[in-house]
Tab-separated table of C-alpha atoms and ligand atoms in Angstrom:
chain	number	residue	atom	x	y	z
A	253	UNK	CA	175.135	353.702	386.128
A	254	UNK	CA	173.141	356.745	385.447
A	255	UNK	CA	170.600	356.718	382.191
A	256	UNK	CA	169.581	359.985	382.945
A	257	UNK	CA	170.963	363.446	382.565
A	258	UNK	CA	171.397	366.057	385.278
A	259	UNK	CA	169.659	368.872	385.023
A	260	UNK	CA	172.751	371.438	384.586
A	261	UNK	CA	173.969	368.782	381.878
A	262	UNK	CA	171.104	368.779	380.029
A	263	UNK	CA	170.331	373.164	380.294
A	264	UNK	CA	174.026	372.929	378.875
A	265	UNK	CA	173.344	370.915	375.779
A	266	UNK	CA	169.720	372.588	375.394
A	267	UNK	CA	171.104	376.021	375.543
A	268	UNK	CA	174.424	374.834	373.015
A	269	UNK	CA	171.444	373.231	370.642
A	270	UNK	CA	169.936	376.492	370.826
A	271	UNK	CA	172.787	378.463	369.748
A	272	UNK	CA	173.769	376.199	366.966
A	273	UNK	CA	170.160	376.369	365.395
A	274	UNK	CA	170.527	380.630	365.869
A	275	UNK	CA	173.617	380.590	364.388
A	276	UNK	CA	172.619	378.401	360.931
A	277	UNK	CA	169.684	379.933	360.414
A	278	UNK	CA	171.593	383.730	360.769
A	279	UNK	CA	174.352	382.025	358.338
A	280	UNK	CA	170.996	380.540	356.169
A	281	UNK	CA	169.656	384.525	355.924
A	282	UNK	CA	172.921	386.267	355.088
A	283	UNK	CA	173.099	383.454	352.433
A	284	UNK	CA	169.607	384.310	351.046
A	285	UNK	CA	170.454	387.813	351.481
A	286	UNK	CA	173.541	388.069	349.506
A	287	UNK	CA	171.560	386.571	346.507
A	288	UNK	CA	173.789	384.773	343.639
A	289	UNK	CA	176.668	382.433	344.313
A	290	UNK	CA	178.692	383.118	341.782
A	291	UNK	CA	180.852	380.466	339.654
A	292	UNK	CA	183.295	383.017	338.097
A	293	UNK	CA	184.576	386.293	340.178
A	294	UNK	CA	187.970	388.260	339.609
A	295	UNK	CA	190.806	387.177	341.176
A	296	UNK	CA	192.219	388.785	344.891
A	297	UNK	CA	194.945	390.479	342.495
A	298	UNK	CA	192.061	392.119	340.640
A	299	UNK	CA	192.140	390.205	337.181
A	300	UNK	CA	189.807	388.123	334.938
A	301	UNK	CA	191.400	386.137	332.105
A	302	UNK	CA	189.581	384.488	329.344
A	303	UNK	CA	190.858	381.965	326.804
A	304	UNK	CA	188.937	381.637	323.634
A	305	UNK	CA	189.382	378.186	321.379
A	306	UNK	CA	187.616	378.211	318.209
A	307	UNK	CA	186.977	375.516	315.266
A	308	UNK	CA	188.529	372.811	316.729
A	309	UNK	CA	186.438	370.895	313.881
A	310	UNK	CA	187.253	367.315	313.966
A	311	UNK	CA	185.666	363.887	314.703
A	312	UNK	CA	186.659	361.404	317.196
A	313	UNK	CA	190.523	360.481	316.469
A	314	UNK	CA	191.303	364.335	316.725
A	315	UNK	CA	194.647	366.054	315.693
A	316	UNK	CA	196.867	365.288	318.669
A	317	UNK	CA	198.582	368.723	317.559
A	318	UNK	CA	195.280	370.641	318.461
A	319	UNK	CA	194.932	369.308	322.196
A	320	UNK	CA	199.316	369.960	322.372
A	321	UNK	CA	198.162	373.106	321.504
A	322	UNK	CA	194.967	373.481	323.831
A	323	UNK	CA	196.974	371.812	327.120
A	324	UNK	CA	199.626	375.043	326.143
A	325	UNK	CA	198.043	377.763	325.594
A	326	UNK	CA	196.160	376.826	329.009
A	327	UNK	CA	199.390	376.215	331.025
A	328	UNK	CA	200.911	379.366	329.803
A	329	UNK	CA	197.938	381.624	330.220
A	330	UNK	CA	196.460	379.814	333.105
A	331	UNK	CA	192.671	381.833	332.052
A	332	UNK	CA	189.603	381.716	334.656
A	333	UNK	CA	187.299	381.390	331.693
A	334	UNK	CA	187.866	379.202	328.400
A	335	UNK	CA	184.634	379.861	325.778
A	336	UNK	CA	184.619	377.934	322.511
A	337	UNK	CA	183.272	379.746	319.889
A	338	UNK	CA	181.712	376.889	317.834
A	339	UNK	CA	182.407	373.726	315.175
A	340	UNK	CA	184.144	371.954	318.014
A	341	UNK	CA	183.057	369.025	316.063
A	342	UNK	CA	181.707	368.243	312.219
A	343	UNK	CA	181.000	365.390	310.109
A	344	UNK	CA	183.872	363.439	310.444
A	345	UNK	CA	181.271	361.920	313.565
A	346	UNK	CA	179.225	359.691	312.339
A	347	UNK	CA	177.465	357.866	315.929
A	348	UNK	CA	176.448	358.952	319.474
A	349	UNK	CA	179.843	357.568	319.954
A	350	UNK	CA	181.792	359.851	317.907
A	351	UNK	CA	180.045	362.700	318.914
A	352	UNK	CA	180.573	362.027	322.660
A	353	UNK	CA	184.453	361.146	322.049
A	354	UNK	CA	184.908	364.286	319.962
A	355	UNK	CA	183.359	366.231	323.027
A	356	UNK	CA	185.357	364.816	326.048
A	357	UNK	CA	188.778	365.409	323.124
A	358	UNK	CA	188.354	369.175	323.592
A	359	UNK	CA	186.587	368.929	327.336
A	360	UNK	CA	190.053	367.430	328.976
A	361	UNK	CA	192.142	369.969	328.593
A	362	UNK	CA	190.291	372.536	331.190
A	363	UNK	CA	188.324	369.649	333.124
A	364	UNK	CA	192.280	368.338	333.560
A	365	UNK	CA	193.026	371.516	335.088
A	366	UNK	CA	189.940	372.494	336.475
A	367	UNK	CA	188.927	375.589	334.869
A	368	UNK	CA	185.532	376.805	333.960
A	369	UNK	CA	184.313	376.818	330.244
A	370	UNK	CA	181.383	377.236	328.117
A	371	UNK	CA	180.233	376.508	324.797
A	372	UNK	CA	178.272	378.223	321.440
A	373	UNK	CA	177.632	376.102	318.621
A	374	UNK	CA	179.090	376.691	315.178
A	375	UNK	CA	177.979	375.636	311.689
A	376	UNK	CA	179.677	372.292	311.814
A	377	UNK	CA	178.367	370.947	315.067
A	378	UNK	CA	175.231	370.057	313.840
A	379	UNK	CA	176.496	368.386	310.641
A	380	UNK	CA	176.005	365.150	311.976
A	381	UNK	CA	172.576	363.503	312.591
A	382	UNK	CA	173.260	361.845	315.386
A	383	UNK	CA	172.448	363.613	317.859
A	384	UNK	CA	170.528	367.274	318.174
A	385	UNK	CA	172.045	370.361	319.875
A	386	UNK	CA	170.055	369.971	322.799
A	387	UNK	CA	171.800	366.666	323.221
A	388	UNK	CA	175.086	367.668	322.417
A	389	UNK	CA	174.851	370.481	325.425
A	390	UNK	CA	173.854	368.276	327.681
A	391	UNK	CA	176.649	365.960	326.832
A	392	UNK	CA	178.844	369.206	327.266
A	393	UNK	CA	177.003	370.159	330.436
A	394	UNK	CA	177.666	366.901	332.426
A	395	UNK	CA	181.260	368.469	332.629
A	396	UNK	CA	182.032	369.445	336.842
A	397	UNK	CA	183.466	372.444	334.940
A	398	UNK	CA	181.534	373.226	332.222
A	399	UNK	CA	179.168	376.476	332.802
A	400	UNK	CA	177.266	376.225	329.387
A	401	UNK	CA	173.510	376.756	329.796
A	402	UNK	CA	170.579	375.511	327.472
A	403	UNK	CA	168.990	379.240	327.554
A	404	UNK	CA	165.337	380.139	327.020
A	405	UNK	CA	163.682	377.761	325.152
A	406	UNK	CA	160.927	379.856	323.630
A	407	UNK	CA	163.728	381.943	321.143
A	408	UNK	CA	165.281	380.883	318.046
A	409	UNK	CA	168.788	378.906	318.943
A	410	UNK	CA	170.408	376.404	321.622
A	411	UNK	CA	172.631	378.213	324.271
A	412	UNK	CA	171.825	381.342	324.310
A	413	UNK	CA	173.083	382.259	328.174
A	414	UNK	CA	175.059	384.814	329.494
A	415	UNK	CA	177.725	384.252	332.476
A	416	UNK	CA	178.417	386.955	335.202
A	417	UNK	CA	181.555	387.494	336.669
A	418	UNK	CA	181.140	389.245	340.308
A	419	UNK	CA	184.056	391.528	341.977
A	420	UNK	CA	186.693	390.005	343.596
A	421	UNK	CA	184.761	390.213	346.869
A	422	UNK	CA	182.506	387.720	345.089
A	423	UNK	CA	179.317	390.580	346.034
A	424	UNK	CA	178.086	391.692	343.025
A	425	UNK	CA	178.393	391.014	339.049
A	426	UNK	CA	180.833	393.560	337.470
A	427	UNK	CA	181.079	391.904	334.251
A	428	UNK	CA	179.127	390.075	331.977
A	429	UNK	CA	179.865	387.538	328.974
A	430	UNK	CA	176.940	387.008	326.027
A	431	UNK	CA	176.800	383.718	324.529
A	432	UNK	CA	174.994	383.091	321.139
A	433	UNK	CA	173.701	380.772	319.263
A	434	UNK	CA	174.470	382.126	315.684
A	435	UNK	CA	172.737	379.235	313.575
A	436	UNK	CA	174.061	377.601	310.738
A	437	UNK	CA	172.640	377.931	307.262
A	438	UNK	CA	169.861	380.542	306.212
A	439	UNK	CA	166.882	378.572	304.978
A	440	UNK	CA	164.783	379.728	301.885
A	441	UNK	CA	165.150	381.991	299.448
A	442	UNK	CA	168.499	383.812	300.832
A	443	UNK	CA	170.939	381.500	301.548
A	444	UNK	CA	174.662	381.396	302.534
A	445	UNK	CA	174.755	381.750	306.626
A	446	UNK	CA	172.150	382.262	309.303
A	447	UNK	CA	171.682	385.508	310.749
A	448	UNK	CA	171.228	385.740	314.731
A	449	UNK	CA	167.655	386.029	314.942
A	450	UNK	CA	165.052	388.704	316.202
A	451	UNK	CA	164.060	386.461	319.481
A	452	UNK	CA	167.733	386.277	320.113
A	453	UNK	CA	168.072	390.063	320.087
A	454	UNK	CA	164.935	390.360	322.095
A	455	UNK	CA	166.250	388.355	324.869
A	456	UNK	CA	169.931	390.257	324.975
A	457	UNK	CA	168.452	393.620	324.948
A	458	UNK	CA	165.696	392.679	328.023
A	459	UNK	CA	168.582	390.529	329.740
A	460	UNK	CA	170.815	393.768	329.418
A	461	UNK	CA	168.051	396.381	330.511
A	462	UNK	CA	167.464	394.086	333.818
A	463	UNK	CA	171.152	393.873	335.120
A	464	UNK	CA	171.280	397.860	334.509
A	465	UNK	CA	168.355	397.943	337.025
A	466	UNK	CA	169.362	395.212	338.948
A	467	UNK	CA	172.799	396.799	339.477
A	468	UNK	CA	172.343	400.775	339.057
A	469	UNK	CA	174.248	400.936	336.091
A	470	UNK	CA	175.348	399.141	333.014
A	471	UNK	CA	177.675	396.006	333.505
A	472	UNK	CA	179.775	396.029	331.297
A	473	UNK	CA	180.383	392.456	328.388
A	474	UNK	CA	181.499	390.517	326.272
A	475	UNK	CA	180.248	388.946	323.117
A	476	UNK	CA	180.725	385.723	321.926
A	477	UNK	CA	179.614	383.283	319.183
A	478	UNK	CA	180.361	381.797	315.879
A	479	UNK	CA	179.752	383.408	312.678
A	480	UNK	CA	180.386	387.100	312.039
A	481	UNK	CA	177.947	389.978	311.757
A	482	UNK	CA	177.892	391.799	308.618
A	483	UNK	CA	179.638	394.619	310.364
A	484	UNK	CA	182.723	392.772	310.562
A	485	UNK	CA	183.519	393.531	307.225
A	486	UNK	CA	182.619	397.122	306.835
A	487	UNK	CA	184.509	397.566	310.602
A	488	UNK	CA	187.916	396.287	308.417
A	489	UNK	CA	187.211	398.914	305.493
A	490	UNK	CA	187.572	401.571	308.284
A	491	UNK	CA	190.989	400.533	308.968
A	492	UNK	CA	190.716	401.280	312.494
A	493	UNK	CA	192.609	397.502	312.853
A	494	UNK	CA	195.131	395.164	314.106
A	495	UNK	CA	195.461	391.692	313.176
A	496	UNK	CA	195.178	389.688	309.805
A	497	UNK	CA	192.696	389.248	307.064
A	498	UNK	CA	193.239	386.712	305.029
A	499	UNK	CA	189.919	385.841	303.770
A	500	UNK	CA	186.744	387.705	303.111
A	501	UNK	CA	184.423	387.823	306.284
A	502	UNK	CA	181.280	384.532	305.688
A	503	UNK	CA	178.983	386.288	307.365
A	504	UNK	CA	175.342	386.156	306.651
A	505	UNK	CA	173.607	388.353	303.706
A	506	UNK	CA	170.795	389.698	305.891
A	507	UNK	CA	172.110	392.232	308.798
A	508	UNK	CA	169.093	391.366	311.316
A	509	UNK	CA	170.495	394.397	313.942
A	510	UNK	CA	172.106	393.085	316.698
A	511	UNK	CA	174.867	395.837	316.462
A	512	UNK	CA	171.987	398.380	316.269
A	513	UNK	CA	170.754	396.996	319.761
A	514	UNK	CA	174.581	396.505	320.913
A	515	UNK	CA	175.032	400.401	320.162
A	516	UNK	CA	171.800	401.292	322.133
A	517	UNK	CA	172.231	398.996	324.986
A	518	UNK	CA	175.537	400.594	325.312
A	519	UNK	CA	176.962	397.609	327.296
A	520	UNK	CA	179.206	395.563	324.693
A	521	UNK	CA	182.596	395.983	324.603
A	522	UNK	CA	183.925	393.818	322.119
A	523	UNK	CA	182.279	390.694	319.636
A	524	UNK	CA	184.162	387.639	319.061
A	525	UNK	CA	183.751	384.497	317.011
A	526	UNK	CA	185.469	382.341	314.775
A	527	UNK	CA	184.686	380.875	311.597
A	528	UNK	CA	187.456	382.123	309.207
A	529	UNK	CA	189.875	380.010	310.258
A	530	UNK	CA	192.719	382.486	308.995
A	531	UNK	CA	191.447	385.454	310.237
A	532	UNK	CA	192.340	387.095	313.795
A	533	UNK	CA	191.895	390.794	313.411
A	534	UNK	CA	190.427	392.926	315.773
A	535	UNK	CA	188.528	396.394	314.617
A	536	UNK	CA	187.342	399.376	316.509
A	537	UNK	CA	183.652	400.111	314.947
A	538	UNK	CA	181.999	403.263	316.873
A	539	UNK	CA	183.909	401.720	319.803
A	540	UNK	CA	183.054	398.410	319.956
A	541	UNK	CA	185.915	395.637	319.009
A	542	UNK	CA	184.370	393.274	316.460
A	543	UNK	CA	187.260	390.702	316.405
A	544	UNK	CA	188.452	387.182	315.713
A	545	UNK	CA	190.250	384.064	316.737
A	546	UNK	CA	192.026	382.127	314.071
A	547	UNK	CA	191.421	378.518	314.710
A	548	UNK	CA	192.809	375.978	316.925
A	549	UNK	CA	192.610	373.001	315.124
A	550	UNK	CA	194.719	371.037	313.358
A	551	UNK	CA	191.991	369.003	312.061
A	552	UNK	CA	190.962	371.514	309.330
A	553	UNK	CA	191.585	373.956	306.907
A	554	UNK	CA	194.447	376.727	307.973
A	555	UNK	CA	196.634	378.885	306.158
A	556	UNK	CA	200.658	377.813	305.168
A	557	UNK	CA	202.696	379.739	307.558
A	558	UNK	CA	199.569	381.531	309.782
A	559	UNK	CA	200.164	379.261	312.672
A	560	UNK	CA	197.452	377.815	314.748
A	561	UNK	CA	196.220	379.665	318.224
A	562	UNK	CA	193.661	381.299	320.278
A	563	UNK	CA	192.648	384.620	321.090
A	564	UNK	CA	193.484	385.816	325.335
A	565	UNK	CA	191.320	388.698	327.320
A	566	UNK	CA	192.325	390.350	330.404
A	567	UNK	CA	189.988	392.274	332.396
A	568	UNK	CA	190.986	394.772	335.286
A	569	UNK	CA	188.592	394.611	337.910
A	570	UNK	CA	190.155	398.348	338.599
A	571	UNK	CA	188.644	399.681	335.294
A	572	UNK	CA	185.714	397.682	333.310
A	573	UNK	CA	185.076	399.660	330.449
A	574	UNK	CA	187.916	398.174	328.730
A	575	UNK	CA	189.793	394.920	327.870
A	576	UNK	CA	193.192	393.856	326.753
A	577	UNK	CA	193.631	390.920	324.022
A	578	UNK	CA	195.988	388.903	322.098
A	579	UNK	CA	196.389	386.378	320.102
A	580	UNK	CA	198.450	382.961	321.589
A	581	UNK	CA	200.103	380.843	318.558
A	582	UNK	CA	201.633	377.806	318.639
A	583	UNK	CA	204.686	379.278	317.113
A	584	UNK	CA	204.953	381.044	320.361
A	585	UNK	CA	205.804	377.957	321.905
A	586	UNK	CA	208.060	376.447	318.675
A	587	UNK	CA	210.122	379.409	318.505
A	588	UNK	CA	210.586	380.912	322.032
B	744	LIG	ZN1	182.014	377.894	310.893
């Protein structure tokens, strides 16, 4: 029996070796080439849907009527993107325990049906003294389809991150979705709610100047956290509306300028957050849509008759400098 190879044999496996190693390291370059992978692009039919759940706020043993209403919305709408726009939890956790049950409550819904989603803190979340934000995100990040990012660490807030959405082609970023960390409570001698902070506008506005160069021209996005800006409120006086108002807007007293930056950046399409629970309007200021969802939870404080729901974005890959959105209830479901 032969141990050795001939020497055709052997040129033959030499020369296949050789092609093998030309053809990774070709696939390797085009790879390094083509930059980003991207973890959310429009879909072949040239759509982008987004789902946004907001104050879930509850502990552990959470309103079964919430995640009904979560596991609906989802199977209805069937988004790319869910973001949850803050108090996914409050006080009602009282241990590490709590807190990580009262995550993986609103994390099954999409991680059951494998879609991507990302979180902002609200007010609430850091009620509880058990664990910090930082811990809580990383709790949320251990999710396979959570996208939720710690952000810089050198500016006020945890999360601050923004998510790109590339053409269908998956080539090149065509949108682009701001998430903020809007605080909690102002400190001192103001009071009432935080404002987002200087550091925080810093960081949009040189995040926002480097995709323009980066891609040519400005890439068009979406806001989202938790409380409202101060705009909110004088954006409803103008009546330019649709949607409800059923309680004043708690946004902080100090206006610290993010819509001032927003207007010069020229990039933000709409602002969304939660917060009032029984308010879902949506209101055209100087072109932007500053605009609500009404809360998903059961768990908390609603509004007789306003039923429970979350706010749905479609983007057309065909033409970015607009959005359509709606608001899903639960009484779409009740009362087909
Ligand atoms: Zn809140």
């Amino acid at each position: 029996m032969k141990t050795y190879l001939e020497f055709p044999k052997l040129f033959k496996i030499l020369t296949a070796a050789l092609v093998l190693i030309s053809i990774t390291t070709v696939m390797v370059c085009a790879g390094l080439n083509e930059g980003v992978k991207y973890n959310l692009q429009f879909k072949k039919d040239g759509t982008f849907k987004i789902v946004q759940f907001t104050d879930v706020q509850d502990g552990p043993d959470i309103d079964q009527r919430t995640l009904r209403l979560m596991n609906k919305v989802l199977d209805f709408e069937k988004p790319d993107l869910v973001v949850l726009t803050g108090d996914m939890l409050d006080g009602r956790c009282k241990s590490v325990k709590d807190i990580k049950k009262a995550i993986d409550n609103v994390a099954q819904p999409m991680e059951k049906r494998k879609i991507s989603w990302a979180v902002v803190f609200g007010n609430h979340d850091s009620e509880q003294k058990a664990m910090t934000k930082e811990e809580m995100l990383k709790a949320y990040m251990s999710y396979p389809h959570d996208l939720s990012r710690r952000g810089p660490e050198n500016i006020d807030g945890v999360g601050n991150y923004n998510l790109l959405i590339a053409d269908s082609k998956g080539k090149k970023p065509v949108f682009n979705i701001y998430m903020l960390d809007s605080g909690t409570y102002a400190t001192g001698r103001v009071g009432g709610y935080d404002w987002i902070k200087q550091s925080q506008i810093n960081w949009y506005r040189e995040n926002s100047t480097s995709l323009k160069k980066a891609n040519g021209k400005v890439v068009p996005a979406l806001m989202f956290f938790h409380i409202p800006l101060p705009e909110f409120k004088t954006a409803w006086s103008k009546g330019d509306t649709t949607g409800a108002r059923n309680k004043a807007e708690c946004s902080p007293i100090i206006n610290s300028g993010l819509f001032a930056s927003v207007m010069e950046m020229g990039d933000v399409e709409g602002i969304f957050v939660g917060h009032d629970h029984t308010n879902d309007y949506v209101a055209n200021y100087f072109g932007v849509k500053l605009g609500y969802s009404r809360n998903v939870g059961y768990g908390t404080y609603g509004k007789k008759g306003f039923s429970r729901g979350a706010r749905v974005f479609l983007l057309h890959e065909s033409d970015t400098s607009c959005f359509e959105t709606w608001m899903r209830l639960d009484s779409d479901f009740n009362n087909p």
